[in-house]
Amino acid sequence: MAATLRRLILLVSIFSSFLCRPILGWDEGDFEIFDAVEEVNQNFYEFLEVSPDASSKEIRKAYRKLTLKHHPDKNKEAEAEITFRKLVSVYEILKDEDKRKRYDKVLVEGLPDWRQPIFYYRRVRKMGLGELFILLAGIGTIGQFLTNWAVYFEKKLVVVSFIIILYESKRRKC
């Protein structure tokens, strides 16, 4: 009785720790930062010509100065529109304190390695318990379906080979 109670307590604690664990995934803000880093391909602070510890006022001032310089209506160069779009995305990230902290974290840690599947499953995918159950049920159902078909074809092969053997034996007797 005591062993069963211990097992039950252990099972409940494991299950509750699984349900209560924090999710360490990314949200849309993180993806926006990753896309901007890949697009700009330069340090955002260098792009705006400000120091990394610049205040939001200094960032806004640098943004306005560069906007006047690179706006497509005022600058007729072919690259002006692309530079202006990069400038807007950089400013959108650096003006928001939360996104700026996330960007500073990307500066330190670098961009994620998208080629590693384990990285995807640990960091990117936010899978809830219900979604996990549906996925495992689907995999189990497909596995059961394929196993049943394999058993059917094996039995069919045995029956067909048995019929062929009977037919051959009757033919030899005649």
Tab-separated table of C-alpha atoms in Angstrom:
chain	number	residue	atom	x	y	z
A	1	MET	CA	0.000	0.000	0.000
A	2	ALA	CA	2.789	2.421	0.929
A	3	ALA	CA	4.735	1.553	-2.221
A	4	THR	CA	1.663	2.210	-4.352
A	5	LEU	CA	1.118	5.530	-2.605
A	6	ARG	CA	4.759	6.511	-3.209
A	7	ARG	CA	4.450	5.604	-6.873
A	8	LEU	CA	1.261	7.628	-7.149
A	9	ILE	CA	2.888	10.653	-5.494
A	10	LEU	CA	5.905	10.320	-7.786
A	11	LEU	CA	3.670	10.060	-10.838
A	12	VAL	CA	1.614	13.103	-9.794
A	13	SER	CA	4.757	15.159	-9.104
A	14	ILE	CA	6.286	14.233	-12.458
A	15	PHE	CA	3.030	14.991	-14.267
A	16	SER	CA	2.551	18.329	-12.463
A	17	SER	CA	6.138	19.381	-13.157
A	18	PHE	CA	5.547	18.575	-16.822
A	19	LEU	CA	2.409	20.708	-16.903
A	20	CYS	CA	3.844	23.595	-14.886
A	21	ARG	CA	7.156	23.954	-16.680
A	22	PRO	CA	7.795	27.330	-18.284
A	23	ILE	CA	7.691	27.488	-22.062
A	24	LEU	CA	10.913	28.843	-23.488
A	25	GLY	CA	9.751	29.564	-26.999
A	26	TRP	CA	9.884	32.608	-29.195
A	27	ASP	CA	7.059	34.914	-30.047
A	28	GLU	CA	6.396	37.244	-32.970
A	29	GLY	CA	8.656	39.948	-31.501
A	30	ASP	CA	11.609	37.567	-31.524
A	31	PHE	CA	10.948	36.550	-35.110
A	32	GLU	CA	10.709	40.219	-36.088
A	33	ILE	CA	14.144	40.811	-34.556
A	34	PHE	CA	15.652	37.744	-36.242
A	35	ASP	CA	14.291	38.811	-39.626
A	36	ALA	CA	15.575	42.361	-39.176
A	37	VAL	CA	19.043	41.145	-38.146
A	38	GLU	CA	19.239	38.947	-41.233
A	39	GLU	CA	17.944	41.733	-43.486
A	40	VAL	CA	20.146	44.549	-42.196
A	41	ASN	CA	23.223	42.330	-41.725
A	42	GLN	CA	24.912	45.045	-39.655
A	43	ASN	CA	24.947	46.114	-36.028
A	44	PHE	CA	21.823	48.240	-35.487
A	45	TYR	CA	23.672	50.788	-33.382
A	46	GLU	CA	26.310	51.247	-36.080
A	47	PHE	CA	23.567	51.480	-38.685
A	48	LEU	CA	21.930	54.348	-36.756
A	49	GLU	CA	25.349	55.798	-35.904
A	50	VAL	CA	24.695	55.786	-32.140
A	51	SER	CA	26.384	54.072	-29.204
A	52	PRO	CA	24.858	50.904	-27.695
A	53	ASP	CA	24.044	52.753	-24.486
A	54	ALA	CA	22.278	55.606	-26.304
A	55	SER	CA	19.015	56.859	-24.868
A	56	SER	CA	15.734	56.619	-26.720
A	57	LYS	CA	15.938	60.339	-27.387
A	58	GLU	CA	19.325	59.962	-29.092
A	59	ILE	CA	18.024	57.032	-31.118
A	60	ARG	CA	14.995	59.044	-32.245
A	61	LYS	CA	17.243	61.977	-33.206
A	62	ALA	CA	19.585	59.743	-35.233
A	63	TYR	CA	16.595	58.085	-36.881
A	64	ARG	CA	15.115	61.410	-37.966
A	65	LYS	CA	18.459	62.572	-39.318
A	66	LEU	CA	18.944	59.398	-41.359
A	67	THR	CA	15.316	59.465	-42.489
A	68	LEU	CA	15.826	62.846	-44.105
A	69	LYS	CA	18.942	61.551	-45.800
A	70	HIS	CA	17.587	58.196	-47.066
A	71	HIS	CA	13.869	58.831	-47.681
A	72	PRO	CA	12.964	57.663	-51.216
A	73	ASP	CA	11.187	60.946	-51.987
A	74	LYS	CA	14.338	62.962	-51.240
A	75	ASN	CA	17.028	60.507	-52.294
A	76	LYS	CA	16.800	59.233	-55.872
A	77	GLU	CA	19.454	56.499	-55.567
A	78	ALA	CA	18.419	52.949	-56.380
A	79	GLU	CA	19.337	51.687	-52.881
A	80	ALA	CA	17.541	54.512	-51.030
A	81	GLU	CA	14.248	52.663	-50.623
A	82	ILE	CA	15.949	49.495	-49.351
A	83	THR	CA	18.073	51.486	-46.914
A	84	PHE	CA	14.996	53.372	-45.750
A	85	ARG	CA	13.106	50.127	-45.075
A	86	LYS	CA	16.063	48.806	-43.090
A	87	LEU	CA	16.205	52.079	-41.177
A	88	VAL	CA	12.521	51.844	-40.242
A	89	SER	CA	12.833	48.225	-39.059
A	90	VAL	CA	15.933	49.072	-37.000
A	91	TYR	CA	14.182	52.028	-35.397
A	92	GLU	CA	11.063	49.978	-34.622
A	93	ILE	CA	13.221	47.532	-32.680
A	94	LEU	CA	15.465	50.019	-30.884
A	95	LYS	CA	12.687	52.401	-29.813
A	96	ASP	CA	10.892	49.689	-27.838
A	97	GLU	CA	12.772	48.821	-24.627
A	98	ASP	CA	11.651	45.184	-24.581
A	99	LYS	CA	12.648	44.583	-28.206
A	100	ARG	CA	15.890	46.433	-27.603
A	101	LYS	CA	16.740	44.079	-24.718
A	102	ARG	CA	15.951	41.113	-26.950
A	103	TYR	CA	18.153	42.554	-29.694
A	104	ASP	CA	20.999	43.075	-27.215
A	105	LYS	CA	20.603	39.417	-26.252
A	106	VAL	CA	20.873	38.453	-29.941
A	107	LEU	CA	24.037	40.576	-30.170
A	108	VAL	CA	25.577	38.580	-27.333
A	109	GLU	CA	24.289	35.093	-28.211
A	110	GLY	CA	23.961	35.418	-31.983
A	111	LEU	CA	21.154	34.195	-34.185
A	112	PRO	CA	19.777	30.698	-33.579
A	113	ASP	CA	21.106	27.843	-35.650
A	114	TRP	CA	18.037	26.874	-37.666
A	115	ARG	CA	19.719	23.780	-39.081
A	116	GLN	CA	19.704	21.917	-35.768
A	117	PRO	CA	16.404	20.049	-35.256
A	118	ILE	CA	16.948	19.738	-31.512
A	119	PHE	CA	17.175	23.526	-31.324
A	120	TYR	CA	13.800	23.787	-33.015
A	121	TYR	CA	12.140	21.326	-30.684
A	122	ARG	CA	13.574	22.862	-27.520
A	123	ARG	CA	13.224	26.556	-28.281
A	124	VAL	CA	10.877	27.329	-31.124
A	125	ARG	CA	8.017	24.906	-30.868
A	126	LYS	CA	5.449	25.765	-28.201
A	127	MET	CA	3.544	22.529	-27.978
A	128	GLY	CA	0.749	22.295	-25.460
A	129	LEU	CA	-0.287	19.105	-23.765
A	130	GLY	CA	-3.412	18.755	-25.910
A	131	GLU	CA	-1.467	19.292	-29.109
A	132	LEU	CA	1.139	16.754	-27.992
A	133	PHE	CA	-1.608	14.222	-27.238
A	134	ILE	CA	-3.191	14.744	-30.671
A	135	LEU	CA	0.199	14.364	-32.369
A	136	LEU	CA	1.004	11.142	-30.494
A	137	ALA	CA	-2.504	9.777	-31.122
A	138	GLY	CA	-2.092	10.528	-34.822
A	139	ILE	CA	1.289	8.814	-34.957
A	140	GLY	CA	-0.137	5.817	-33.071
A	141	THR	CA	-3.151	5.621	-35.381
A	142	ILE	CA	-1.007	5.717	-38.508
A	143	GLY	CA	1.325	3.097	-37.021
A	144	GLN	CA	-1.605	0.835	-36.164
A	145	PHE	CA	-3.078	1.292	-39.660
A	146	LEU	CA	0.211	0.373	-41.338
A	147	THR	CA	0.698	-2.624	-39.031
A	148	ASN	CA	-2.807	-3.922	-39.800
A	149	TRP	CA	-2.195	-3.628	-43.533
A	150	ALA	CA	1.133	-5.442	-43.173
A	151	VAL	CA	-0.613	-8.274	-41.290
A	152	TYR	CA	-3.324	-8.418	-43.963
A	153	PHE	CA	-0.806	-8.647	-46.805
A	154	GLU	CA	1.215	-11.260	-44.937
A	155	LYS	CA	-1.893	-13.431	-44.402
A	156	LYS	CA	-2.911	-12.910	-48.012
A	157	LEU	CA	0.559	-14.007	-49.133
A	158	VAL	CA	0.352	-17.113	-46.945
A	159	VAL	CA	-3.113	-18.019	-48.280
A	160	VAL	CA	-2.087	-17.441	-51.906
A	161	SER	CA	1.084	-19.495	-51.488
A	162	PHE	CA	-0.948	-22.275	-49.763
A	163	ILE	CA	-3.451	-22.278	-52.658
A	164	ILE	CA	-0.591	-22.458	-55.159
A	165	ILE	CA	0.966	-25.379	-53.275
A	166	LEU	CA	-2.406	-27.213	-53.190
A	167	TYR	CA	-2.955	-26.574	-56.868
A	168	GLU	CA	0.553	-27.823	-57.710
A	169	SER	CA	0.105	-30.972	-55.595
A	170	LYS	CA	-3.269	-31.786	-57.222
A	171	ARG	CA	-1.808	-31.241	-60.640
A	172	ARG	CA	1.055	-33.646	-59.934
A	173	LYS	CA	-1.366	-36.359	-58.795
A	174	CYS	CA	-3.279	-36.193	-62.031
